Structures are given as structure tokens and as C-alpha cells.
PDB file of C-alpha atoms in Angstrom:
ATOM      1  CA  MET M   3      13.627   8.756  24.106  1.00 56.00           C
ATOM      2  CA  ARG M   4      16.778   7.149  22.557  1.00 59.00           C
ATOM      3  CA  LEU M   5      16.265   4.085  25.027  1.00 65.00           C
ATOM      4  CA  TRP M   6      13.148   3.454  22.938  1.00 82.00           C
ATOM      5  CA  SER M   7      13.576   4.316  19.470  1.00 80.00           C
ATOM      6  CA  ASN M   8      17.055   2.786  18.907  1.00 80.00           C
ATOM      7  CA  PHE M   9      15.470  -0.676  19.696  1.00 87.00           C
ATOM      8  CA  PHE M  10      12.209  -0.275  17.489  1.00 87.00           C
ATOM      9  CA  ALA M  11      11.688  -2.105  13.985  1.00 79.00           C
ATOM     10  CA  VAL M  12      15.255  -2.749  13.347  1.00 76.00           C
ATOM     11  CA  SER M  13      13.956  -5.067  10.780  1.00 79.00           C
ATOM     12  CA  GLY M  14      13.234  -2.170   8.647  1.00 89.00           C
ATOM     13  CA  ALA M  15       9.453  -3.011   8.384  1.00 92.00           C
ATOM     14  CA  GLU M  16       8.457   0.674   8.141  1.00 95.00           C
ATOM     15  CA  ILE M  17      10.361   1.397   4.848  1.00 95.00           C
ATOM     16  CA  ALA M  18       9.299  -2.116   3.520  1.00 94.00           C
ATOM     17  CA  ALA M  19       5.860  -1.057   3.990  1.00 95.00           C
ATOM     18  CA  ILE M  20       5.988   2.237   2.319  1.00 97.00           C
ATOM     19  CA  GLU M  21       7.944   0.867  -0.688  1.00 97.00           C
ATOM     20  CA  LYS M  22       5.140  -1.554  -1.454  1.00 96.00           C
ATOM     21  CA  GLN M  23       3.166   1.662  -2.323  1.00 97.00           C
ATOM     22  CA  THR M  24       5.853   3.801  -3.759  1.00 97.00           C
ATOM     23  CA  SER M  25       9.586   3.874  -4.639  1.00 97.00           C
ATOM     24  CA  LEU M  26      11.445   6.198  -2.200  1.00 97.00           C
ATOM     25  CA  ALA M  27      14.509   6.195  -4.793  1.00 97.00           C
ATOM     26  CA  GLY M  28      15.364   9.653  -5.659  1.00 96.00           C
ATOM     27  CA  LYS M  29      12.518  11.317  -3.630  1.00 98.00           C
ATOM     28  CA  ASN M  30      12.805  14.626  -1.571  1.00 98.00           C
ATOM     29  CA  ILE M  31      11.275  13.087   2.028  1.00 98.00           C
ATOM     30  CA  LEU M  32      10.002  15.023   5.037  1.00 98.00           C
ATOM     31  CA  GLU M  33       9.654  13.217   8.347  1.00 98.00           C
ATOM     32  CA  LEU M  34       7.443  14.807  11.068  1.00 98.00           C
ATOM     33  CA  GLY M  35       8.465  13.862  14.772  1.00 95.00           C
ATOM     34  CA  CYS M  36      11.845  12.628  13.648  1.00 94.00           C
ATOM     35  CA  GLY M  37      13.010  12.252  17.204  1.00 90.00           C
ATOM     36  CA  ASN M  38      16.704  11.167  17.366  1.00 90.00           C
ATOM     37  CA  GLY M  39      16.480  10.504  13.643  1.00 93.00           C
ATOM     38  CA  ARG M  40      16.319   6.701  13.808  1.00 92.00           C
ATOM     39  CA  LEU M  41      14.016   6.392  10.493  1.00 95.00           C
ATOM     40  CA  CYS M  42      15.975   9.414   8.741  1.00 96.00           C
ATOM     41  CA  TYR M  43      19.021   7.316   8.896  1.00 95.00           C
ATOM     42  CA  GLN M  44      17.466   4.398   7.164  1.00 94.00           C
ATOM     43  CA  LEU M  45      15.859   6.662   4.526  1.00 97.00           C
ATOM     44  CA  ALA M  46      18.890   8.574   3.615  1.00 97.00           C
ATOM     45  CA  PRO M  47      20.427   5.541   1.422  1.00 96.00           C
ATOM     46  CA  LEU M  48      17.431   5.484  -0.748  1.00 96.00           C
ATOM     47  CA  ALA M  49      16.354   9.110  -0.910  1.00 97.00           C
ATOM     48  CA  LYS M  50      17.754  12.064  -2.868  1.00 98.00           C
ATOM     49  CA  ARG M  51      17.097  14.313   0.373  1.00 98.00           C
ATOM     50  CA  VAL M  52      15.400  13.878   3.739  1.00 98.00           C
ATOM     51  CA  THR M  53      14.395  16.410   6.265  1.00 98.00           C
ATOM     52  CA  GLY M  54      13.611  15.629   9.703  1.00 98.00           C
ATOM     53  CA  VAL M  55      11.683  17.974  12.051  1.00 98.00           C
ATOM     54  CA  ASP M  56      10.782  17.522  15.689  1.00 95.00           C
ATOM     55  CA  PRO M  57       9.708  20.040  18.225  1.00 94.00           C
ATOM     56  CA  ASP M  58      12.387  18.669  20.752  1.00 91.00           C
ATOM     57  CA  GLY M  59      15.612  20.812  20.044  1.00 93.00           C
ATOM     58  CA  ARG M  60      17.704  18.141  22.106  1.00 90.00           C
ATOM     59  CA  LEU M  61      16.476  15.265  19.913  1.00 89.00           C
ATOM     60  CA  VAL M  62      17.034  17.294  16.602  1.00 95.00           C
ATOM     61  CA  GLN M  63      20.533  18.471  17.854  1.00 95.00           C
ATOM     62  CA  PHE M  64      21.448  14.673  18.682  1.00 93.00           C
ATOM     63  CA  ALA M  65      20.191  13.667  15.113  1.00 94.00           C
ATOM     64  CA  ALA M  66      22.184  16.418  13.326  1.00 96.00           C
ATOM     65  CA  GLU M  67      25.411  15.666  15.173  1.00 96.00           C
ATOM     66  CA  TYR M  68      25.202  11.984  14.449  1.00 93.00           C
ATOM     67  CA  ALA M  69      24.488  12.785  10.869  1.00 95.00           C
ATOM     68  CA  SER M  70      27.480  15.060  10.600  1.00 96.00           C
ATOM     69  CA  ARG M  71      29.833  12.542  12.524  1.00 96.00           C
ATOM     70  CA  ASN M  72      28.761   9.840   9.855  1.00 95.00           C
ATOM     71  CA  SER M  73      28.912  12.142   7.168  1.00 96.00           C
ATOM     72  CA  ILE M  74      25.286  11.691   6.014  1.00 96.00           C
ATOM     73  CA  ASN M  75      24.989  14.618   3.704  1.00 96.00           C
ATOM     74  CA  ASN M  76      21.628  14.204   2.469  1.00 97.00           C
ATOM     75  CA  LEU M  77      19.974  14.711   5.892  1.00 97.00           C
ATOM     76  CA  THR M  78      19.016  17.947   7.448  1.00 97.00           C
ATOM     77  CA  PHE M  79      17.346  18.115  10.989  1.00 98.00           C
ATOM     78  CA  MET M  80      15.253  21.144  12.089  1.00 98.00           C
ATOM     79  CA  GLU M  81      13.536  21.859  15.366  1.00 97.00           C
ATOM     80  CA  MET M  82       9.769  22.601  14.259  1.00 97.00           C
ATOM     81  CA  ALA M  83       6.116  21.552  15.095  1.00 97.00           C
ATOM     82  CA  ALA M  84       4.080  19.666  12.535  1.00 97.00           C
ATOM     83  CA  GLU M  85       1.189  22.102  12.887  1.00 98.00           C
ATOM     84  CA  THR M  86       3.583  25.139  11.687  1.00 97.00           C
ATOM     85  CA  LEU M  87       5.849  23.992   9.159  1.00 98.00           C
ATOM     86  CA  ALA M  88       8.409  26.607   7.570  1.00 97.00           C
ATOM     87  CA  PHE M  89       8.401  25.021   3.957  1.00 98.00           C
ATOM     88  CA  ASP M  90       7.132  26.314   0.784  1.00 97.00           C
ATOM     89  CA  ASP M  91       4.109  24.768  -0.722  1.00 97.00           C
ATOM     90  CA  HIS M  92       4.410  21.569  -2.796  1.00 97.00           C
ATOM     91  CA  CYS M  93       8.092  20.816  -2.073  1.00 97.00           C
ATOM     92  CA  PHE M  94       8.150  17.251  -0.828  1.00 98.00           C
ATOM     93  CA  ASP M  95       7.602  14.043  -2.724  1.00 98.00           C
ATOM     94  CA  VAL M  96       6.809  11.964   0.608  1.00 98.00           C
ATOM     95  CA  VAL M  97       5.832  12.986   3.908  1.00 98.00           C
ATOM     96  CA  ILE M  98       5.908  10.426   6.850  1.00 98.00           C
ATOM     97  CA  MET M  99       4.509  10.625  10.181  1.00 98.00           C
ATOM     98  CA  PRO M 100       5.889   7.832  12.277  1.00 95.00           C
ATOM     99  CA  TRP M 101       3.923   6.928  15.471  1.00 93.00           C
ATOM    100  CA  MET M 102       3.386  10.533  16.448  1.00 92.00           C
ATOM    101  CA  LEU M 103      -0.047  11.812  15.321  1.00 95.00           C
ATOM    102  CA  HIS M 104      -1.729  10.871  18.450  1.00 91.00           C
ATOM    103  CA  LEU M 105       0.968  12.992  20.367  1.00 88.00           C
ATOM    104  CA  VAL M 106      -0.080  16.186  18.449  1.00 94.00           C
ATOM    105  CA  LYS M 107      -2.636  18.352  19.869  1.00 92.00           C
ATOM    106  CA  ASP M 108      -4.086  20.044  16.645  1.00 97.00           C
ATOM    107  CA  ARG M 109      -3.991  17.021  14.275  1.00 97.00           C
ATOM    108  CA  GLU M 110      -6.062  18.490  11.515  1.00 97.00           C
ATOM    109  CA  ALA M 111      -3.697  21.251  11.721  1.00 98.00           C
ATOM    110  CA  ALA M 112      -0.886  19.181  11.210  1.00 98.00           C
ATOM    111  CA  LEU M 113      -2.380  17.222   8.362  1.00 98.00           C
ATOM    112  CA  LYS M 114      -3.259  20.407   6.487  1.00 98.00           C
ATOM    113  CA  GLU M 115       0.367  21.252   6.565  1.00 98.00           C
ATOM    114  CA  ALA M 116       1.219  18.024   5.549  1.00 98.00           C
ATOM    115  CA  LYS M 117      -0.927  18.436   2.467  1.00 98.00           C
ATOM    116  CA  ARG M 118       0.358  22.029   1.760  1.00 98.00           C
ATOM    117  CA  VAL M 119       4.012  20.883   1.705  1.00 98.00           C
ATOM    118  CA  LEU M 120       3.450  17.732  -0.534  1.00 98.00           C
ATOM    119  CA  LYS M 121       3.677  17.946  -4.220  1.00 97.00           C
ATOM    120  CA  PRO M 122       0.681  17.182  -6.380  1.00 97.00           C
ATOM    121  CA  LYS M 123       0.125  13.242  -6.215  1.00 96.00           C
ATOM    122  CA  GLY M 124       2.913  13.225  -3.489  1.00 98.00           C
ATOM    123  CA  HIS M 125       2.397  10.523  -0.754  1.00 98.00           C
ATOM    124  CA  LEU M 126       1.466  10.809   3.033  1.00 98.00           C
ATOM    125  CA  PHE M 127       2.307   7.939   5.404  1.00 98.00           C
ATOM    126  CA  ILE M 128       1.159   7.719   8.607  1.00 98.00           C
ATOM    127  CA  PHE M 129       2.029   4.822  11.147  1.00 96.00           C
ATOM    128  CA  GLY M 130      -0.794   5.143  13.748  1.00 95.00           C
ATOM    129  CA  LEU M 131      -0.369   3.603  17.238  1.00 91.00           C
ATOM    130  CA  TYR M 132      -3.032   1.586  18.799  1.00 89.00           C
ATOM    131  CA  GLY M 133      -3.326   1.044  22.391  1.00 82.00           C
ATOM    132  CA  ASP M 134      -3.351  -2.238  24.357  1.00 81.00           C
ATOM    133  CA  CYS M 135       0.143  -3.406  23.178  1.00 88.00           C
ATOM    134  CA  ASP M 136       2.797  -4.905  25.317  1.00 92.00           C
ATOM    135  CA  TYR M 137       4.097  -1.506  26.379  1.00 89.00           C
ATOM    136  CA  ASP M 138       0.736  -0.451  27.525  1.00 87.00           C
ATOM    137  CA  ARG M 139       0.180  -3.936  29.432  1.00 90.00           C
ATOM    138  CA  ILE M 140       3.284  -3.235  31.455  1.00 93.00           C
ATOM    139  CA  ALA M 141       2.810   0.599  31.923  1.00 91.00           C
ATOM    140  CA  ARG M 142      -0.852   0.178  33.376  1.00 89.00           C
ATOM    141  CA  ARG M 143       0.702  -1.923  36.337  1.00 91.00           C
ATOM    142  CA  PHE M 144       2.784   1.163  37.408  1.00 93.00           C
ATOM    143  CA  VAL M 145       0.731   4.176  35.791  1.00 89.00           C
ATOM    144  CA  PRO M 146      -2.906   4.060  36.444  1.00 77.00           C
ATOM    145  CA  SER M 147      -3.504   6.955  34.251  1.00 72.00           C
ATOM    146  CA  ARG M 148      -2.164   5.204  31.050  1.00 69.00           C
ATOM    147  CA  GLU M 149      -5.122   5.199  28.485  1.00 65.00           C
ATOM    148  CA  ARG M 150      -6.418   1.512  27.546  1.00 64.00           C
ATOM    149  CA  GLU M 151      -7.129   2.472  24.243  1.00 69.00           C
ATOM    150  CA  LEU M 152      -6.216   5.048  21.502  1.00 81.00           C
ATOM    151  CA  ASN M 153      -9.451   5.755  19.401  1.00 89.00           C
ATOM    152  CA  ALA M 154      -8.387   5.263  15.805  1.00 93.00           C
ATOM    153  CA  THR M 155     -11.609   7.019  14.381  1.00 94.00           C
ATOM    154  CA  GLU M 156     -10.825  10.070  16.530  1.00 94.00           C
ATOM    155  CA  ILE M 157      -7.234  10.175  16.318  1.00 95.00           C
ATOM    156  CA  TYR M 158      -6.302   9.069  12.548  1.00 97.00           C
ATOM    157  CA  GLU M 159      -9.534   8.194  10.486  1.00 97.00           C
ATOM    158  CA  GLY M 160     -11.624  11.393  10.827  1.00 97.00           C
ATOM    159  CA  PRO M 161      -9.021  13.831  10.452  1.00 97.00           C
ATOM    160  CA  LEU M 162      -7.640  11.962   7.322  1.00 97.00           C
ATOM    161  CA  GLU M 163     -11.251  11.843   5.883  1.00 97.00           C
ATOM    162  CA  ARG M 164     -11.684  15.607   6.601  1.00 97.00           C
ATOM    163  CA  ILE M 165      -8.452  16.703   5.167  1.00 97.00           C
ATOM    164  CA  PHE M 166      -7.716  14.118   2.447  1.00 97.00           C
ATOM    165  CA  THR M 167     -11.168  12.653   1.915  1.00 95.00           C
ATOM    166  CA  GLU M 168      -9.554   9.175   0.867  1.00 95.00           C
ATOM    167  CA  TYR M 169      -6.965   7.083   2.569  1.00 97.00           C
ATOM    168  CA  ARG M 170      -5.945   3.368   2.636  1.00 97.00           C
ATOM    169  CA  LYS M 171      -5.580   1.561   5.837  1.00 97.00           C
ATOM    170  CA  ASP M 172      -3.146  -1.447   6.405  1.00 96.00           C
ATOM    171  CA  GLU M 173      -3.607  -2.864  10.008  1.00 93.00           C
ATOM    172  CA  ILE M 174      -0.590  -4.004  11.739  1.00 89.00           C
ATOM    173  CA  PRO M 175      -1.718  -6.885  14.078  1.00 81.00           C
ATOM    174  CA  TYR M 176      -0.216  -7.461  17.551  1.00 82.00           C
ATOM    175  CA  GLU M 177       0.907 -10.794  16.116  1.00 81.00           C
ATOM    176  CA  GLU M 178       3.379  -8.845  13.630  1.00 78.00           C
ATOM    177  CA  THR M 179       6.675  -9.109  15.231  1.00 84.00           C
ATOM    178  CA  ASP M 180       8.730  -6.932  12.625  1.00 88.00           C
ATOM    179  CA  TYR M 181       7.189  -3.845  14.550  1.00 90.00           C
ATOM    180  CA  SER M 182       8.407  -4.685  17.777  1.00 91.00           C
ATOM    181  CA  PHE M 183      10.709  -3.277  20.395  1.00 91.00           C
ATOM    182  CA  VAL M 184      13.841  -5.556  20.821  1.00 92.00           C
ATOM    183  CA  PHE M 185      15.823  -4.840  23.781  1.00 93.00           C
ATOM    184  CA  PRO M 186      19.342  -6.730  24.509  1.00 93.00           C
ATOM    185  CA  ASP M 187      18.332  -7.668  28.257  1.00 93.00           C
ATOM    186  CA  CYS M 188      16.113  -7.068  31.067  1.00 94.00           C
ATOM    187  CA  GLY M 189      18.003  -4.340  32.553  1.00 93.00           C
ATOM    188  CA  VAL M 190      18.042  -2.118  29.382  1.00 93.00           C
ATOM    189  CA  THR M 191      14.361  -2.569  28.976  1.00 94.00           C
ATOM    190  CA  ALA M 192      13.720  -1.589  32.839  1.00 94.00           C
ATOM    191  CA  GLU M 193      15.858   1.528  32.380  1.00 93.00           C
ATOM    192  CA  ALA M 194      13.613   2.383  29.313  1.00 91.00           C
ATOM    193  CA  PHE M 195      10.388   1.999  31.268  1.00 93.00           C
ATOM    194  CA  THR M 196      11.831   3.974  34.301  1.00 93.00           C
ATOM    195  CA  PHE M 197      12.707   6.808  32.117  1.00 88.00           C
ATOM    196  CA  ALA M 198       9.300   6.840  30.382  1.00 86.00           C
ATOM    197  CA  PHE M 199       7.276   6.640  33.843  1.00 90.00           C
ATOM    198  CA  SER M 200       9.302   9.554  35.011  1.00 89.00           C
ATOM    199  CA  ASN M 201       9.714  11.777  32.010  1.00 81.00           C
ATOM    200  CA  TRP M 202       6.154  11.143  30.426  1.00 79.00           C
ATOM    201  CA  TYR M 203       4.209  10.377  33.372  1.00 82.00           C
ATOM    202  CA  GLU M 204       6.024  12.028  36.330  1.00 86.00           C
ATOM    203  CA  THR M 205       5.858   8.442  38.159  1.00 91.00           C
ATOM    204  CA  ASN M 206       9.066   7.589  39.787  1.00 93.00           C
ATOM    205  CA  LEU M 207       9.397   4.024  41.079  1.00 94.00           C
ATOM    206  CA  THR M 208      10.124   2.781  44.532  1.00 94.00           C
ATOM    207  CA  GLU M 209      12.914   0.066  44.925  1.00 94.00           C
ATOM    208  CA  LYS M 210      10.108  -2.390  45.390  1.00 96.00           C
ATOM    209  CA  ASP M 211       8.327  -1.066  42.287  1.00 95.00           C
ATOM    210  CA  GLN M 212      11.724  -1.393  40.056  1.00 95.00           C
ATOM    211  CA  ALA M 213      11.945  -4.944  41.260  1.00 96.00           C
ATOM    212  CA  ARG M 214       8.357  -5.865  40.140  1.00 96.00           C
ATOM    213  CA  LEU M 215       8.870  -4.128  36.891  1.00 97.00           C
ATOM    214  CA  ARG M 216      12.034  -6.545  36.267  1.00 96.00           C
ATOM    215  CA  HIS M 217       9.933  -9.308  37.140  1.00 96.00           C
ATOM    216  CA  VAL M 218       6.938  -8.387  34.964  1.00 96.00           C
ATOM    217  CA  ILE M 219       9.579  -7.691  32.100  1.00 97.00           C
ATOM    218  CA  GLN M 220      10.839 -11.245  31.999  1.00 96.00           C
ATOM    219  CA  HIS M 221       7.401 -12.542  30.936  1.00 95.00           C
ATOM    220  CA  TYR M 222       8.333 -10.989  27.550  1.00 95.00           C
ATOM    221  CA  ARG M 223      11.558 -12.680  27.155  1.00 94.00           C
ATOM    222  CA  LYS M 224      12.237 -14.272  23.666  1.00 92.00           C
ATOM    223  CA  GLY M 225      15.438 -16.228  23.480  1.00 90.00           C
ATOM    224  CA  ASN M 226      18.242 -13.704  24.837  1.00 90.00           C
ATOM    225  CA  HIS M 227      16.329 -10.397  24.257  1.00 93.00           C
ATOM    226  CA  ILE M 228      13.145  -8.918  25.438  1.00 95.00           C
ATOM    227  CA  GLN M 229      10.541  -8.280  22.785  1.00 94.00           C
ATOM    228  CA  LEU M 230       7.479  -6.053  23.053  1.00 94.00           C
ATOM    229  CA  ARG M 231       4.965  -6.144  20.546  1.00 92.00           C
ATOM    230  CA  THR M 232       3.021  -3.225  19.384  1.00 90.00           C
ATOM    231  CA  ARG M 233      -0.294  -2.712  17.484  1.00 89.00           C
ATOM    232  CA  GLY M 234      -1.181  -0.079  14.865  1.00 93.00           C
ATOM    233  CA  ALA M 235      -1.616   0.793  11.224  1.00 96.00           C
ATOM    234  CA  LEU M 236      -0.230   2.105   8.260  1.00 97.00           C
ATOM    235  CA  TYR M 237      -2.542   4.831   6.825  1.00 98.00           C
ATOM    236  CA  SER M 238      -1.571   6.269   3.500  1.00 98.00           C
ATOM    237  CA  THR M 239      -3.141   8.864   1.149  1.00 98.00           C
ATOM    238  CA  GLN M 240      -1.934  11.119  -1.649  1.00 97.00           C
ATOM    239  CA  ASN M 241      -2.320  14.904  -2.365  1.00 94.00           C
ATOM    240  CA  HIS M 242      -4.700  15.266  -5.184  1.00 90.00           C
ATOM    241  CA  SER M 243      -5.010  19.045  -5.158  1.00 81.00           C
ATOM    242  CA  ASN M 244      -3.167  21.176  -7.593  1.00 67.00           C
TER     243      ASN M 244
END
């Protein structure tokens, strides 16, 4: 997982997009699906406190150890599912779901929990992933079952409308490079894909496939790096309940 998250959106585009709508200074922030803590580390200098939760205990442990080693004292990491949050009602100013809602089985339950823990007029931000990005275009050559498109209405918009009634949608076009994965070279990129195929799709590449993968990756070279662009949208809403 770190092979992917460590190389994504290094421009700080996610925080910049959020701060166009609300200031994060002095806020108590919850990140759902924090993974190895990539975004939490960026949020920490701005916020009063950041709590990151993820159902993968290994990633949570890595994130917590990194924060401890680097003396980032306003970070807390917990193993927890988005559908069953162990927090009091109305305790966070901001809840962020970065690129994870499409992986949640019960999306409406997760959104209900996000609404419950948000303070009145608190903000929810969802970075929603769409299909047919560079990752998909490469993955489909080796994993036939990879979905071509993610249905935005089914995954994001329908559940948001049912739970929050109103929301704002800011699309992130394919041409937007600030939300790219930027890998240092072809070898690291190939390692990341090999990990993804093996761990997420139970597909192990032959030596011939590995060579073909490295050849395909070269088509995404930009200067000295490999750049994989994504597609999606930033969905945002507020908790208007008391």
C-alpha cells in the first residue's frame, strides 16, 4: 500500500481544495480510511488534532509509529471501520474520506456515521475515484476483471443525497496533474503494480508479463519520472442537523 500512497498528490492538492471551502486551522479532523497516514501527516501542521482510522491494523501501526518517531503529537491512529465509529456524537469539525468510499461495502452506513460524529455545520469532504484513469488502463491489460468504470451516481451521489440531501461536486478532470501518482522510475512503478495485482486481485505476473508491464509503463514517462493521472471528484457537504 505504501508503494502507492507515498507517491500520490505530493503537490498538496487535496488540502488546497478543502481549504478553498473551509479553513482547517484549529479544527478537530477525522480521516476515514487513513491508510499509512499520508494525508494525516499533511493535515497535522494545520489542525488542532487529527484522528486517522483504518480497518487495516498493519497500516494503522505503521502510521502511529511514524508519528511517534517524528514527534507529531497531535495525531492519533486507530483501527476502526468507517461503518462503526467508536466516537461520541458531534465531536469533529471536519471529516475527510479520501479515495475510499468505493471500497466500503455499506456506504450509507459510513455516511450516517460521518454525519453523526460531525458537529452541527461541520464539513464532510469525499474524494471520489472514477474509473478509466491511467492506473485502470494499465491494470486492465493484466487483470481482466478490473472494472472499467466506477458508477459515480451509485457510489457517491445517491448515498450522499439520501443521507445529507445536498452536496457540492467539483470534478477533477483527467488533465489535472496535481492528483497524479508520481513515481521516481519505471522499476518502482512496476513494483507497485506487481504488489497491487498480487494483493488486491490475486494475480501473479509471469516473467514475460513483468517485462510487458515495464514496457507499458514507459508510455507514461514524463521527464525523469513516471506520472499516472487519475480521475474523480471532490464531494462536499455540511451537517445541518442539530
